[in-house]
Amino acid sequence: MLVRDVAYEIMRRHGITTIFGNPGSNELPFLTGMPDSFRYVLGLHEGAVVGMADGYAQATGQPVMVNLHAASGSGNAMGALTNAVYSRTPLVITAGQQVRPAIGPEAMLANVDATQLAKPLVGWASEPSCAGDVPRSLAQAIVEAQLRRRPTYLSVPYDDWDVEAEPNARAVLDRSVERAAHPGPSQIARLVGEVQAAKRPALVLGGDIDTDGLFDQATALAERLGAATWAAPSLFRLPFPNRHPLFQGVLPAGIAPLAEALAGHDLVLVLGAPVFRYHEHLPGEYLREGTRLLQITDDAEAAARAPFGAAVVTEPGAVIGELLKALPDNPAEPSAYTVPAAPAEGTDTALHPEQVFAALRDTQPAETSYVVESTSTNGSWWRQVDLRRGGSYFFPASGGLGFGIPAAVGVALGRPDRPVVGVIGDGSANYGITGLWTAAQLGVPVTYVLLRNGSYGALEWFADLLDASDAPGTTIPGLDFTRIAEGYGVSAIHARSLDQLRAVLAESPTGPRLIQVDTVTTTP
Ligand SMILES: Cc1ncc(Cn2c(C)c(CCOP(=O)(O)OP(=O)(O)O)sc2=O)c(N)n1
């Protein structure tokens, strides 16, 4: 059995049979002879490859294999990798390496210091010291990604794959590694006691709640407590129904306004989120006097780096389950979900983003998954949409643009049972635009709504905030994404009115389509 054969068997044993990649000569010896049961998804740029893999991994909840070309391909993937780090996506990034004798002399395609290249983004990186250790190293890369919930990186010299595997290489095939983190009885008693003693508890829910499939359980806990519930700032997944009467919105991403929002609550229970991923620097006290914060996360690094509050490192799902067991039922009838206000209006030639989002709300099925990458329209988005299911919202977790178009392809591949809509800004689109080609090649029925405001709207807002409104480079006029999309094989239309937009959205897509609409610039 060759090293390559053991490697494919290891992947299969871990449920990995889809590989996202963009090849170079270093990767061909790995890719040749790929078993028929495997699927290779080609992206035309490594940023799109990782974006697709990230969306697919988030949609399936499984580790995903990525194969990139040496240093240059790995380098192109770094922006997309920053998102996967903060969505805690278990990607296994593999890259082809020159043959060992050619690395030191830095021959062409040598990935010099390969294990340093992807750090600090990846949680683990390795380049096996001999072909015989490639199978075990690949198994470790997969398990490390799962345990750390962070991408890993494995660099493999291209002549290793055709080497006869060591006699005991197959032993790694039968390994299983599980993680079980549940609070002990005394910790449970203390947590339940704290929550029961709170007079005005509040919940702050992070993206991990949706990633871990805890959307409904978190909703049940909030209703049991009757607690005001926020989504954590810098949100990349929606953990709670955004029109639920207890939902207070996404917490502001500034220190002072966040403390203000939580003022008056004596206990803030943070579930599945770092404390906190602030964004705009608005200094102030972390919490108001009298407010205590308790963070529950299985991300030990996030717990360690938080600047305030207490933390318990354990599975949020375990704590939610224990609280639901211990807390008495809440007899109060939940009030009705909130109704969106009439959308703000645009001009004769450009719609307001709220009108676009209201049209999506009114025309798309309730189980639609939205992949959103428009950075100045978040406020408009949450004012108009009505999302009541887990897996409804995906946003680039580190704000690294280029996620939206590719990740929508990945989500559609991972959840073919749910419609997928990409809501993409005309600035963001350019960073992951090649994902349209893969969408066309695979025929995934993704609807892309391209918001064309001719600017980097969020940067114009930031420029005002930072007193830098004279900064250049924030307008992007003259882009026509209908022609760009057609060039990648995706059918496209420019919707010239709200009626036309609604009519087109009401049609069910049979393949990928792009709907471009002119919008006015708004503030986040
Ligand atoms: C890879 C990358 N490059 C640049 C940026 C900087 N950036 C940029 C360029 C933004 C403008 C995005 O414009 P858009 O048209 O997609 O959306 P809005 O007009 O709604 O802001 S928001 C932002 O943080 C980024 N986040 N990621």
mmCIF file with all atom_site columns, C-alpha atoms and ligand atoms in Angstrom, residues 79-80 82-83 279 353 373-378 398-402 424-431 451-460 462 473-474 476 519-522 524, ligand 1:
data_model
loop_
_atom_site.group_PDB
_atom_site.id
_atom_site.type_symbol
_atom_site.label_atom_id
_atom_site.label_alt_id
_atom_site.label_comp_id
_atom_site.label_asym_id
_atom_site.label_entity_id
_atom_site.label_seq_id
_atom_site.pdbx_PDB_ins_code
_atom_site.Cartn_x
_atom_site.Cartn_y
_atom_site.Cartn_z
_atom_site.occupancy
_atom_site.B_iso_or_equiv
_atom_site.pdbx_formal_charge
_atom_site.auth_seq_id
_atom_site.auth_comp_id
_atom_site.auth_asym_id
_atom_site.auth_atom_id
_atom_site.pdbx_PDB_model_num
ATOM   1  C CA  . GLY A 1 79  ? -7.096  36.204 4.096  1.00 0.00 ? 79  GLY A CA  1
ATOM   2  C CA  . ALA A 1 80  ? -9.758  33.521 3.906  1.00 0.00 ? 80  ALA A CA  1
ATOM   3  C CA  . THR A 1 82  ? -8.359  34.554 9.065  1.00 0.00 ? 82  THR A CA  1
ATOM   4  C CA  . ASN A 1 83  ? -12.106 34.025 8.803  1.00 0.00 ? 83  ASN A CA  1
ATOM   5  C CA  . HIS A 1 279 ? -14.160 46.455 16.582 1.00 0.00 ? 279 HIS A CA  1
ATOM   6  C CA  . PRO A 1 353 ? -30.826 48.218 1.327  1.00 0.00 ? 353 PRO A CA  1
ATOM   7  C CA  . GLU A 1 373 ? -20.890 40.072 2.937  1.00 0.00 ? 373 GLU A CA  1
ATOM   8  C CA  . SER A 1 374 ? -22.004 43.682 2.743  1.00 0.00 ? 374 SER A CA  1
ATOM   9  C CA  . THR A 1 375 ? -20.402 45.710 5.458  1.00 0.00 ? 375 THR A CA  1
ATOM   10 C CA  . SER A 1 376 ? -22.331 48.979 5.695  1.00 0.00 ? 376 SER A CA  1
ATOM   11 C CA  . THR A 1 377 ? -25.803 47.425 5.666  1.00 0.00 ? 377 THR A CA  1
ATOM   12 C CA  . ASN A 1 378 ? -25.783 45.373 8.884  1.00 0.00 ? 378 ASN A CA  1
ATOM   13 C CA  . SER A 1 398 ? -12.746 38.028 10.901 1.00 0.00 ? 398 SER A CA  1
ATOM   14 C CA  . GLY A 1 399 ? -14.244 40.509 8.426  1.00 0.00 ? 399 GLY A CA  1
ATOM   15 C CA  . GLY A 1 400 ? -11.794 39.269 5.810  1.00 0.00 ? 400 GLY A CA  1
ATOM   16 C CA  . LEU A 1 401 ? -13.611 39.976 2.544  1.00 0.00 ? 401 LEU A CA  1
ATOM   17 C CA  . GLY A 1 402 ? -13.743 37.353 -0.176 1.00 0.00 ? 402 GLY A CA  1
ATOM   18 C CA  . ILE A 1 424 ? -22.803 40.629 -1.462 1.00 0.00 ? 424 ILE A CA  1
ATOM   19 C CA  . GLY A 1 425 ? -21.522 44.193 -1.578 1.00 0.00 ? 425 GLY A CA  1
ATOM   20 C CA  . ASP A 1 426 ? -19.989 45.471 -4.810 1.00 0.00 ? 426 ASP A CA  1
ATOM   21 C CA  . GLY A 1 427 ? -16.713 45.963 -2.952 1.00 0.00 ? 427 GLY A CA  1
ATOM   22 C CA  . SER A 1 428 ? -16.641 42.563 -1.245 1.00 0.00 ? 428 SER A CA  1
ATOM   23 C CA  . ALA A 1 429 ? -17.558 40.721 -4.429 1.00 0.00 ? 429 ALA A CA  1
ATOM   24 C CA  . ASN A 1 430 ? -14.201 41.415 -6.035 1.00 0.00 ? 430 ASN A CA  1
ATOM   25 C CA  . TYR A 1 431 ? -12.217 39.546 -3.383 1.00 0.00 ? 431 TYR A CA  1
ATOM   26 C CA  . LEU A 1 451 ? -25.689 45.468 -3.779 1.00 0.00 ? 451 LEU A CA  1
ATOM   27 C CA  . ARG A 1 452 ? -24.048 48.081 -5.988 1.00 0.00 ? 452 ARG A CA  1
ATOM   28 C CA  . ASN A 1 453 ? -23.552 51.356 -4.146 1.00 0.00 ? 453 ASN A CA  1
ATOM   29 C CA  . GLY A 1 454 ? -20.345 52.264 -5.986 1.00 0.00 ? 454 GLY A CA  1
ATOM   30 C CA  . SER A 1 455 ? -18.391 52.594 -2.752 1.00 0.00 ? 455 SER A CA  1
ATOM   31 C CA  . TYR A 1 456 ? -16.681 50.933 0.145  1.00 0.00 ? 456 TYR A CA  1
ATOM   32 C CA  . GLY A 1 457 ? -19.579 52.170 2.217  1.00 0.00 ? 457 GLY A CA  1
ATOM   33 C CA  . ALA A 1 458 ? -18.305 50.889 5.560  1.00 0.00 ? 458 ALA A CA  1
ATOM   34 C CA  . LEU A 1 459 ? -14.992 52.647 5.022  1.00 0.00 ? 459 LEU A CA  1
ATOM   35 C CA  . GLU A 1 460 ? -16.777 55.924 4.352  1.00 0.00 ? 460 GLU A CA  1
ATOM   36 C CA  . PHE A 1 462 ? -15.217 54.612 9.410  1.00 0.00 ? 462 PHE A CA  1
ATOM   37 C CA  . GLY A 1 473 ? -9.706  54.845 -2.102 1.00 0.00 ? 473 GLY A CA  1
ATOM   38 C CA  . THR A 1 474 ? -13.265 54.508 -0.856 1.00 0.00 ? 474 THR A CA  1
ATOM   39 C CA  . ILE A 1 476 ? -15.477 52.099 -6.728 1.00 0.00 ? 476 ILE A CA  1
ATOM   40 C CA  . THR A 1 519 ? -28.506 50.828 -3.682 1.00 0.00 ? 519 THR A CA  1
ATOM   41 C CA  . VAL A 1 520 ? -27.928 53.997 -1.708 1.00 0.00 ? 520 VAL A CA  1
ATOM   42 C CA  . THR A 1 521 ? -25.016 54.069 0.720  1.00 0.00 ? 521 THR A CA  1
ATOM   43 C CA  . THR A 1 522 ? -26.041 53.630 4.342  1.00 0.00 ? 522 THR A CA  1
ATOM   44 C CA  . PRO A 1 524 ? -23.688 50.106 9.507  1.00 0.00 ? 524 PRO A CA  1
HETATM 45 C C1  . LIG B 2 .   ? -9.567  41.218 2.324  1.00 0.00 ? 1   LIG B C1  1
HETATM 46 C C2  . LIG B 2 .   ? -10.074 42.559 2.788  1.00 0.00 ? 1   LIG B C2  1
HETATM 47 N N1  . LIG B 2 .   ? -9.612  43.682 2.187  1.00 0.00 ? 1   LIG B N1  1
HETATM 48 C C3  . LIG B 2 .   ? -10.059 44.908 2.594  1.00 0.00 ? 1   LIG B C3  1
HETATM 49 C C4  . LIG B 2 .   ? -10.936 45.029 3.639  1.00 0.00 ? 1   LIG B C4  1
HETATM 50 C C5  . LIG B 2 .   ? -11.341 46.380 4.130  1.00 0.00 ? 1   LIG B C5  1
HETATM 51 N N2  . LIG B 2 .   ? -12.793 46.641 4.001  1.00 0.00 ? 1   LIG B N2  1
HETATM 52 C C6  . LIG B 2 .   ? -13.397 47.044 2.826  1.00 0.00 ? 1   LIG B C6  1
HETATM 53 C C7  . LIG B 2 .   ? -12.644 47.215 1.553  1.00 0.00 ? 1   LIG B C7  1
HETATM 54 C C8  . LIG B 2 .   ? -14.751 47.282 2.960  1.00 0.00 ? 1   LIG B C8  1
HETATM 55 C C9  . LIG B 2 .   ? -15.724 47.783 1.934  1.00 0.00 ? 1   LIG B C9  1
HETATM 56 C C10 . LIG B 2 .   ? -16.630 46.706 1.429  1.00 0.00 ? 1   LIG B C10 1
HETATM 57 O O1  . LIG B 2 .   ? -17.475 47.312 0.481  1.00 0.00 ? 1   LIG B O1  1
HETATM 58 P P1  . LIG B 2 .   ? -18.842 46.618 0.036  1.00 0.00 ? 1   LIG B P1  1
HETATM 59 O O2  . LIG B 2 .   ? -19.292 47.317 -1.186 1.00 0.00 ? 1   LIG B O2  1
HETATM 60 O O3  . LIG B 2 .   ? -18.692 45.193 -0.034 1.00 0.00 ? 1   LIG B O3  1
HETATM 61 O O4  . LIG B 2 .   ? -19.849 46.892 1.205  1.00 0.00 ? 1   LIG B O4  1
HETATM 62 P P2  . LIG B 2 .   ? -20.403 48.285 1.758  1.00 0.00 ? 1   LIG B P2  1
HETATM 63 O O5  . LIG B 2 .   ? -20.413 49.262 0.628  1.00 0.00 ? 1   LIG B O5  1
HETATM 64 O O6  . LIG B 2 .   ? -21.778 47.925 2.245  1.00 0.00 ? 1   LIG B O6  1
HETATM 65 O O7  . LIG B 2 .   ? -19.505 48.689 2.880  1.00 0.00 ? 1   LIG B O7  1
HETATM 66 S S1  . LIG B 2 .   ? -15.199 46.950 4.577  1.00 0.00 ? 1   LIG B S1  1
HETATM 67 C C11 . LIG B 2 .   ? -13.626 46.542 5.061  1.00 0.00 ? 1   LIG B C11 1
HETATM 68 O O8  . LIG B 2 .   ? -13.288 46.192 6.217  1.00 0.00 ? 1   LIG B O8  1
HETATM 69 C C12 . LIG B 2 .   ? -11.366 43.820 4.268  1.00 0.00 ? 1   LIG B C12 1
HETATM 70 N N3  . LIG B 2 .   ? -12.210 43.849 5.339  1.00 0.00 ? 1   LIG B N3  1
HETATM 71 N N4  . LIG B 2 .   ? -10.923 42.607 3.817  1.00 0.00 ? 1   LIG B N4  1
#
